[in-house]
PDB file of C-alpha atoms in Angstrom:
ATOM      1  CA  GLU A   1     -46.358 -63.496 -11.451  1.00  0.00           C
ATOM      2  CA  ASP A   2     -43.109 -61.017 -11.497  1.00  0.00           C
ATOM      3  CA  GLN A   3     -42.835 -59.052  -8.137  1.00  0.00           C
ATOM      4  CA  VAL A   4     -40.243 -57.018  -6.543  1.00  0.00           C
ATOM      5  CA  THR A   5     -40.904 -56.307  -2.547  1.00  0.00           C
ATOM      6  CA  GLN A   6     -38.807 -53.790  -0.916  1.00  0.00           C
ATOM      7  CA  SER A   7     -38.567 -53.720   2.884  1.00  0.00           C
ATOM      8  CA  PRO A   8     -38.662 -52.022   4.950  1.00  0.00           C
ATOM      9  CA  GLU A   9     -41.092 -49.286   3.524  1.00  0.00           C
ATOM     10  CA  ALA A  10     -39.700 -46.593   5.795  1.00  0.00           C
ATOM     11  CA  LEU A  11     -36.424 -46.375   7.692  1.00  0.00           C
ATOM     12  CA  ARG A  12     -35.283 -43.400  10.132  1.00  0.00           C
ATOM     13  CA  LEU A  13     -31.708 -43.375  10.821  1.00  0.00           C
ATOM     14  CA  GLN A  14     -29.439 -40.985  12.830  1.00  0.00           C
ATOM     15  CA  GLU A  15     -26.419 -39.531  11.126  1.00  0.00           C
ATOM     16  CA  GLY A  16     -24.023 -42.236  10.937  1.00  0.00           C
ATOM     17  CA  GLU A  17     -26.061 -45.110  12.138  1.00  0.00           C
ATOM     18  CA  SER A  18     -25.491 -47.767   9.217  1.00  0.00           C
ATOM     19  CA  SER A  19     -27.966 -50.063   7.738  1.00  0.00           C
ATOM     20  CA  SER A  20     -29.325 -52.082   5.233  1.00  0.00           C
ATOM     21  CA  LEU A  21     -32.441 -51.900   2.729  1.00  0.00           C
ATOM     22  CA  ASN A  22     -33.504 -55.173   1.194  1.00  0.00           C
ATOM     23  CA  CYS A  23     -35.046 -56.010  -2.491  1.00  0.00           C
ATOM     24  CA  SER A  24     -36.265 -59.097  -2.841  1.00  0.00           C
ATOM     25  CA  TYR A  25     -37.798 -60.402  -6.320  1.00  0.00           C
ATOM     26  CA  THR A  26     -39.473 -63.662  -7.670  1.00  0.00           C
ATOM     27  CA  VAL A  27     -39.133 -63.175 -11.486  1.00  0.00           C
ATOM     28  CA  SER A  28     -38.502 -65.261 -14.544  1.00  0.00           C
ATOM     29  CA  GLY A  29     -35.899 -64.724 -16.750  1.00  0.00           C
ATOM     30  CA  LEU A  30     -33.890 -61.725 -14.524  1.00  0.00           C
ATOM     31  CA  ARG A  31     -31.738 -59.893 -16.488  1.00  0.00           C
ATOM     32  CA  GLY A  32     -30.387 -57.171 -14.242  1.00  0.00           C
ATOM     33  CA  LEU A  33     -31.219 -55.502 -11.280  1.00  0.00           C
ATOM     34  CA  PHE A  34     -31.422 -51.854 -10.496  1.00  0.00           C
ATOM     35  CA  TRP A  35     -31.151 -49.302  -7.870  1.00  0.00           C
ATOM     36  CA  TYR A  36     -32.511 -46.077  -8.209  1.00  0.00           C
ATOM     37  CA  ARG A  37     -32.708 -42.927  -5.705  1.00  0.00           C
ATOM     38  CA  GLN A  38     -35.730 -40.617  -6.041  1.00  0.00           C
ATOM     39  CA  ASP A  39     -35.982 -37.290  -4.146  1.00  0.00           C
ATOM     40  CA  PRO A  40     -39.603 -35.658  -3.461  1.00  0.00           C
ATOM     41  CA  GLY A  41     -41.202 -34.435  -6.832  1.00  0.00           C
ATOM     42  CA  LYS A  42     -38.430 -35.650  -8.796  1.00  0.00           C
ATOM     43  CA  GLY A  43     -37.849 -38.857 -11.435  1.00  0.00           C
ATOM     44  CA  PRO A  44     -35.385 -41.364 -10.201  1.00  0.00           C
ATOM     45  CA  GLU A  45     -31.692 -41.140 -10.422  1.00  0.00           C
ATOM     46  CA  PHE A  46     -29.554 -44.193 -11.340  1.00  0.00           C
ATOM     47  CA  LEU A  47     -27.404 -45.733  -8.846  1.00  0.00           C
ATOM     48  CA  PHE A  48     -26.277 -49.341  -9.936  1.00  0.00           C
ATOM     49  CA  THR A  49     -26.813 -52.313 -12.185  1.00  0.00           C
ATOM     50  CA  LEU A  50     -26.020 -55.361 -10.842  1.00  0.00           C
ATOM     51  CA  TYR A  51     -26.665 -58.732 -13.179  1.00  0.00           C
ATOM     52  CA  SER A  52     -25.083 -61.988 -11.038  1.00  0.00           C
ATOM     53  CA  ALA A  53     -25.328 -63.293  -7.927  1.00  0.00           C
ATOM     54  CA  GLY A  54     -22.147 -62.211  -5.964  1.00  0.00           C
ATOM     55  CA  GLU A  55     -21.745 -58.989  -7.795  1.00  0.00           C
ATOM     56  CA  GLU A  56     -20.940 -55.980  -5.601  1.00  0.00           C
ATOM     57  CA  LYS A  57     -21.176 -52.306  -6.665  1.00  0.00           C
ATOM     58  CA  GLU A  58     -20.377 -49.153  -4.369  1.00  0.00           C
ATOM     59  CA  LYS A  59     -20.915 -45.359  -4.801  1.00  0.00           C
ATOM     60  CA  GLU A  60     -19.411 -43.001  -1.806  1.00  0.00           C
ATOM     61  CA  ARG A  61     -21.443 -44.395   1.027  1.00  0.00           C
ATOM     62  CA  LEU A  62     -23.845 -46.794  -0.818  1.00  0.00           C
ATOM     63  CA  LYS A  63     -22.631 -50.631  -1.787  1.00  0.00           C
ATOM     64  CA  ALA A  64     -25.120 -52.911  -3.642  1.00  0.00           C
ATOM     65  CA  THR A  65     -25.143 -56.496  -3.456  1.00  0.00           C
ATOM     66  CA  LEU A  66     -27.041 -59.327  -5.241  1.00  0.00           C
ATOM     67  CA  THR A  67     -27.689 -62.783  -4.652  1.00  0.00           C
ATOM     68  CA  LYS A  68     -30.210 -65.366  -6.365  1.00  0.00           C
ATOM     69  CA  LYS A  69     -33.093 -63.822  -4.481  1.00  0.00           C
ATOM     70  CA  GLU A  70     -32.816 -60.620  -3.068  1.00  0.00           C
ATOM     71  CA  SER A  71     -30.371 -57.519  -3.475  1.00  0.00           C
ATOM     72  CA  PHE A  72     -29.114 -55.431  -0.272  1.00  0.00           C
ATOM     73  CA  LEU A  73     -28.235 -51.420  -0.294  1.00  0.00           C
ATOM     74  CA  HIS A  74     -25.922 -51.021   2.538  1.00  0.00           C
ATOM     75  CA  ILE A  75     -25.415 -47.157   3.570  1.00  0.00           C
ATOM     76  CA  THR A  76     -22.650 -46.625   5.673  1.00  0.00           C
ATOM     77  CA  ALA A  77     -22.454 -43.399   7.982  1.00  0.00           C
ATOM     78  CA  PRO A  78     -25.439 -41.957   6.455  1.00  0.00           C
ATOM     79  CA  LYS A  79     -25.573 -38.238   6.232  1.00  0.00           C
ATOM     80  CA  PRO A  80     -28.876 -36.098   5.955  1.00  0.00           C
ATOM     81  CA  GLU A  81     -28.294 -35.681   2.043  1.00  0.00           C
ATOM     82  CA  ASP A  82     -28.902 -39.138   1.564  1.00  0.00           C
ATOM     83  CA  SER A  83     -32.332 -39.125   2.810  1.00  0.00           C
ATOM     84  CA  ALA A  84     -34.580 -39.943  -0.093  1.00  0.00           C
ATOM     85  CA  THR A  85     -36.744 -42.779  -1.612  1.00  0.00           C
ATOM     86  CA  TYR A  86     -34.849 -45.822  -2.772  1.00  0.00           C
ATOM     87  CA  LEU A  87     -36.261 -47.955  -5.792  1.00  0.00           C
ATOM     88  CA  CYS A  88     -35.431 -51.384  -6.618  1.00  0.00           C
ATOM     89  CA  ALA A  89     -36.268 -52.409 -10.118  1.00  0.00           C
ATOM     90  CA  VAL A  90     -35.551 -55.877 -11.970  1.00  0.00           C
ATOM     91  CA  TRP A  91     -35.262 -56.184 -15.606  1.00  0.00           C
ATOM     92  CA  VAL A  92     -37.419 -58.874 -16.931  1.00  0.00           C
ATOM     93  CA  GLY A  93     -37.494 -60.186 -20.729  1.00  0.00           C
ATOM     94  CA  TYR A  94     -40.254 -62.515 -22.127  1.00  0.00           C
ATOM     95  CA  GLY A  95     -40.098 -64.154 -25.148  1.00  0.00           C
ATOM     96  CA  GLY A  96     -39.050 -61.884 -28.147  1.00  0.00           C
ATOM     97  CA  SER A  97     -39.665 -58.750 -26.517  1.00  0.00           C
ATOM     98  CA  GLN A  98     -36.636 -56.874 -25.242  1.00  0.00           C
ATOM     99  CA  GLY A  99     -38.390 -56.399 -21.779  1.00  0.00           C
ATOM    100  CA  ASN A 100     -38.724 -53.616 -19.296  1.00  0.00           C
ATOM    101  CA  LEU A 101     -38.186 -52.527 -15.747  1.00  0.00           C
ATOM    102  CA  ILE A 102     -40.571 -54.000 -13.076  1.00  0.00           C
ATOM    103  CA  PHE A 103     -40.167 -51.507  -9.754  1.00  0.00           C
ATOM    104  CA  GLY A 104     -40.752 -52.313  -5.783  1.00  0.00           C
ATOM    105  CA  LYS A 105     -42.566 -49.658  -3.933  1.00  0.00           C
ATOM    106  CA  GLY A 106     -39.381 -48.065  -2.736  1.00  0.00           C
ATOM    107  CA  THR A 107     -37.943 -47.493   0.714  1.00  0.00           C
ATOM    108  CA  LYS A 108     -38.057 -43.752   2.055  1.00  0.00           C
ATOM    109  CA  LEU A 109     -35.012 -43.127   4.252  1.00  0.00           C
ATOM    110  CA  SER A 110     -34.815 -40.255   6.512  1.00  0.00           C
ATOM    111  CA  VAL A 111     -31.663 -39.417   7.867  1.00  0.00           C
ATOM    112  CA  LYS A 112     -31.584 -36.925  10.754  1.00  0.00           C
ATOM    113  CA  PRO A 113     -28.443 -34.997  12.098  1.00  0.00           C
TER     114      PRO A 113
ATOM    115  CA  ASP B   1     -28.616 -29.760 -20.046  1.00  0.00           C
ATOM    116  CA  THR B   2     -28.318 -33.048 -21.782  1.00  0.00           C
ATOM    117  CA  GLY B   3     -30.561 -35.073 -19.456  1.00  0.00           C
ATOM    118  CA  VAL B   4     -33.953 -36.113 -20.126  1.00  0.00           C
ATOM    119  CA  SER B   5     -36.537 -33.401 -20.659  1.00  0.00           C
ATOM    120  CA  GLN B   6     -40.128 -33.342 -19.847  1.00  0.00           C
ATOM    121  CA  ASN B   7     -43.057 -30.540 -20.736  1.00  0.00           C
ATOM    122  CA  PRO B   8     -45.135 -29.468 -18.941  1.00  0.00           C
ATOM    123  CA  ARG B   9     -43.796 -30.453 -15.324  1.00  0.00           C
ATOM    124  CA  HIS B  10     -47.430 -29.556 -13.919  1.00  0.00           C
ATOM    125  CA  LYS B  11     -50.977 -29.861 -15.773  1.00  0.00           C
ATOM    126  CA  ILE B  12     -54.172 -29.622 -13.719  1.00  0.00           C
ATOM    127  CA  THR B  13     -56.940 -30.524 -15.882  1.00  0.00           C
ATOM    128  CA  LYS B  14     -60.975 -30.728 -15.479  1.00  0.00           C
ATOM    129  CA  ARG B  15     -62.359 -34.317 -15.940  1.00  0.00           C
ATOM    130  CA  GLY B  16     -62.836 -35.398 -19.500  1.00  0.00           C
ATOM    131  CA  GLN B  17     -60.489 -33.064 -21.101  1.00  0.00           C
ATOM    132  CA  ASN B  18     -57.425 -33.899 -23.277  1.00  0.00           C
ATOM    133  CA  VAL B  19     -53.975 -33.265 -22.277  1.00  0.00           C
ATOM    134  CA  THR B  20     -50.554 -33.701 -23.763  1.00  0.00           C
ATOM    135  CA  PHE B  21     -47.176 -34.504 -22.394  1.00  0.00           C
ATOM    136  CA  ARG B  22     -43.743 -33.930 -24.386  1.00  0.00           C
ATOM    137  CA  CYS B  23     -40.719 -35.673 -23.681  1.00  0.00           C
ATOM    138  CA  ASP B  24     -37.354 -35.215 -25.125  1.00  0.00           C
ATOM    139  CA  PRO B  25     -34.995 -37.851 -24.363  1.00  0.00           C
ATOM    140  CA  ILE B  26     -31.312 -37.783 -24.121  1.00  0.00           C
ATOM    141  CA  SER B  27     -29.688 -37.067 -27.618  1.00  0.00           C
ATOM    142  CA  GLU B  28     -28.693 -40.257 -29.712  1.00  0.00           C
ATOM    143  CA  HIS B  29     -30.658 -42.485 -27.537  1.00  0.00           C
ATOM    144  CA  ASN B  30     -32.842 -44.649 -29.606  1.00  0.00           C
ATOM    145  CA  ARG B  31     -35.095 -45.998 -26.877  1.00  0.00           C
ATOM    146  CA  LEU B  32     -37.655 -44.158 -25.019  1.00  0.00           C
ATOM    147  CA  TYR B  33     -39.924 -45.156 -22.350  1.00  0.00           C
ATOM    148  CA  TRP B  34     -42.986 -43.914 -20.822  1.00  0.00           C
ATOM    149  CA  TYR B  35     -44.181 -44.853 -16.951  1.00  0.00           C
ATOM    150  CA  ARG B  36     -46.398 -43.568 -14.491  1.00  0.00           C
ATOM    151  CA  GLN B  37     -46.240 -43.476 -11.057  1.00  0.00           C
ATOM    152  CA  THR B  38     -48.612 -42.910  -7.969  1.00  0.00           C
ATOM    153  CA  LEU B  39     -47.833 -41.538  -4.691  1.00  0.00           C
ATOM    154  CA  GLY B  40     -46.011 -44.335  -2.650  1.00  0.00           C
ATOM    155  CA  GLN B  41     -45.790 -46.663  -5.501  1.00  0.00           C
ATOM    156  CA  GLY B  42     -43.345 -47.467  -7.905  1.00  0.00           C
ATOM    157  CA  PRO B  43     -43.118 -46.386 -11.431  1.00  0.00           C
ATOM    158  CA  GLU B  44     -45.009 -48.606 -13.701  1.00  0.00           C
ATOM    159  CA  PHE B  45     -44.297 -49.430 -17.142  1.00  0.00           C
ATOM    160  CA  LEU B  46     -46.846 -48.237 -20.165  1.00  0.00           C
ATOM    161  CA  THR B  47     -44.732 -48.514 -23.253  1.00  0.00           C
ATOM    162  CA  TYR B  48     -41.702 -47.737 -25.340  1.00  0.00           C
ATOM    163  CA  PHE B  49     -40.287 -46.923 -28.555  1.00  0.00           C
ATOM    164  CA  GLN B  50     -37.421 -47.864 -30.591  1.00  0.00           C
ATOM    165  CA  ASN B  51     -36.655 -45.334 -32.604  1.00  0.00           C
ATOM    166  CA  GLU B  52     -40.237 -44.465 -33.980  1.00  0.00           C
ATOM    167  CA  ALA B  53     -41.639 -47.785 -33.622  1.00  0.00           C
ATOM    168  CA  GLN B  54     -43.597 -48.379 -30.391  1.00  0.00           C
ATOM    169  CA  LEU B  55     -42.858 -51.749 -29.750  1.00  0.00           C
ATOM    170  CA  GLU B  56     -44.452 -52.599 -26.455  1.00  0.00           C
ATOM    171  CA  LYS B  57     -47.780 -51.315 -24.586  1.00  0.00           C
ATOM    172  CA  SER B  58     -48.495 -52.415 -21.245  1.00  0.00           C
ATOM    173  CA  ARG B  59     -52.107 -53.184 -20.570  1.00  0.00           C
ATOM    174  CA  LEU B  60     -52.635 -50.381 -18.280  1.00  0.00           C
ATOM    175  CA  LEU B  61     -52.395 -47.713 -21.469  1.00  0.00           C
ATOM    176  CA  SER B  62     -55.559 -48.154 -22.146  1.00  0.00           C
ATOM    177  CA  ASP B  63     -57.490 -46.330 -25.727  1.00  0.00           C
ATOM    178  CA  ARG B  64     -57.871 -43.352 -24.010  1.00  0.00           C
ATOM    179  CA  PHE B  65     -53.962 -43.106 -24.128  1.00  0.00           C
ATOM    180  CA  SER B  66     -52.173 -42.691 -26.936  1.00  0.00           C
ATOM    181  CA  ALA B  67     -48.117 -42.279 -27.457  1.00  0.00           C
ATOM    182  CA  GLU B  68     -46.412 -41.442 -30.682  1.00  0.00           C
ATOM    183  CA  ARG B  69     -42.485 -40.436 -31.202  1.00  0.00           C
ATOM    184  CA  PRO B  70     -42.488 -39.328 -34.924  1.00  0.00           C
ATOM    185  CA  LYS B  71     -38.865 -39.151 -36.470  1.00  0.00           C
ATOM    186  CA  GLY B  72     -37.429 -41.180 -33.351  1.00  0.00           C
ATOM    187  CA  SER B  73     -36.689 -37.683 -31.640  1.00  0.00           C
ATOM    188  CA  PHE B  74     -39.075 -36.194 -29.082  1.00  0.00           C
ATOM    189  CA  SER B  75     -42.324 -38.135 -28.016  1.00  0.00           C
ATOM    190  CA  SER B  76     -45.582 -37.122 -26.731  1.00  0.00           C
ATOM    191  CA  LEU B  77     -48.327 -38.781 -24.767  1.00  0.00           C
ATOM    192  CA  GLU B  78     -51.814 -37.982 -24.827  1.00  0.00           C
ATOM    193  CA  ILE B  79     -54.915 -38.939 -22.788  1.00  0.00           C
ATOM    194  CA  GLN B  80     -58.299 -38.291 -23.730  1.00  0.00           C
ATOM    195  CA  ARG B  81     -61.427 -37.646 -22.114  1.00  0.00           C
ATOM    196  CA  THR B  82     -59.462 -37.361 -18.495  1.00  0.00           C
ATOM    197  CA  GLU B  83     -60.616 -39.350 -15.495  1.00  0.00           C
ATOM    198  CA  GLN B  84     -59.524 -38.522 -11.798  1.00  0.00           C
ATOM    199  CA  GLY B  85     -57.783 -41.988 -11.796  1.00  0.00           C
ATOM    200  CA  ASP B  86     -55.354 -40.293 -14.370  1.00  0.00           C
ATOM    201  CA  SER B  87     -54.049 -38.152 -11.800  1.00  0.00           C
ATOM    202  CA  ALA B  88     -50.230 -39.269 -11.344  1.00  0.00           C
ATOM    203  CA  MET B  89     -46.809 -38.490 -12.266  1.00  0.00           C
ATOM    204  CA  TYR B  90     -46.074 -39.439 -16.151  1.00  0.00           C
ATOM    205  CA  LEU B  91     -42.341 -40.145 -16.448  1.00  0.00           C
ATOM    206  CA  CYS B  92     -40.449 -40.072 -19.774  1.00  0.00           C
ATOM    207  CA  ALA B  93     -37.090 -41.858 -19.896  1.00  0.00           C
ATOM    208  CA  SER B  94     -34.681 -42.978 -22.615  1.00  0.00           C
ATOM    209  CA  SER B  95     -31.624 -45.377 -23.263  1.00  0.00           C
ATOM    210  CA  SER B  96     -29.062 -45.782 -25.789  1.00  0.00           C
ATOM    211  CA  GLY B  97     -30.279 -49.206 -26.530  1.00  0.00           C
ATOM    212  CA  GLY B  98     -32.251 -52.204 -25.809  1.00  0.00           C
ATOM    213  CA  GLY B  99     -31.989 -54.746 -23.118  1.00  0.00           C
ATOM    214  CA  SER B 100     -30.832 -54.856 -19.645  1.00  0.00           C
ATOM    215  CA  GLY B 101     -27.195 -53.934 -20.483  1.00  0.00           C
ATOM    216  CA  ASN B 102     -28.100 -50.271 -21.468  1.00  0.00           C
ATOM    217  CA  THR B 103     -29.130 -47.767 -18.422  1.00  0.00           C
ATOM    218  CA  ILE B 104     -32.117 -46.048 -18.348  1.00  0.00           C
ATOM    219  CA  TYR B 105     -32.349 -42.479 -17.574  1.00  0.00           C
ATOM    220  CA  PHE B 106     -35.356 -40.606 -16.165  1.00  0.00           C
ATOM    221  CA  GLY B 107     -36.623 -37.083 -16.818  1.00  0.00           C
ATOM    222  CA  GLU B 108     -38.204 -35.022 -14.021  1.00  0.00           C
ATOM    223  CA  GLY B 109     -41.571 -36.384 -14.679  1.00  0.00           C
ATOM    224  CA  SER B 110     -45.000 -34.316 -15.465  1.00  0.00           C
ATOM    225  CA  TRP B 111     -47.466 -34.410 -12.717  1.00  0.00           C
ATOM    226  CA  LEU B 112     -50.935 -34.528 -13.763  1.00  0.00           C
ATOM    227  CA  THR B 113     -53.894 -33.488 -11.573  1.00  0.00           C
ATOM    228  CA  VAL B 114     -57.662 -34.228 -12.776  1.00  0.00           C
ATOM    229  CA  VAL B 115     -60.086 -32.510 -10.803  1.00  0.00           C
TER     230      VAL B 115
END
């Protein structure tokens, strides 16, 4: 069964304290890994797409990396406005289907000033 | 605003009533998706459309749920005979094509509370 697991479930950081979020996956036919940010009561906001092991992408204080079994979202010197739930999703395709996104449960990040 | 638009944003309904949500995708996006999200969980896939054709439905989409996308523009998701277990946020998303090479953009969601 295709599965996406994110850890930790919750992470509390002090402003400026760098850390990493993990997304591990067991899927057949991986066709892309996506990171989204979700603020309370709102829809997910797209951050990155990664397609192959070794690929890296950066945006401001965020950097996403991908291996064959997991992805990391590194947060460097976070600020309180980085507080949100970060969702990882994998695009899986089955046979003739175009496939769809399977999401993890997310990591809730809180950054205190 | 050129993002995905969903209405209503919040809906409270009594068990057994029917509810309908509307989604207006990003213009020129031919793919439209519906997801459902409950508290503490990630979004779960329900169904998607390529233009006006509904190409895939999840087993989560019981026969009380129906979605359509007439003319390949906006979409509606109807839930008949609502149950308390239907309480969730219903997310609509769109993309400019199929497959993993096209980013899926989400709307703000429609919250459903069944009392």
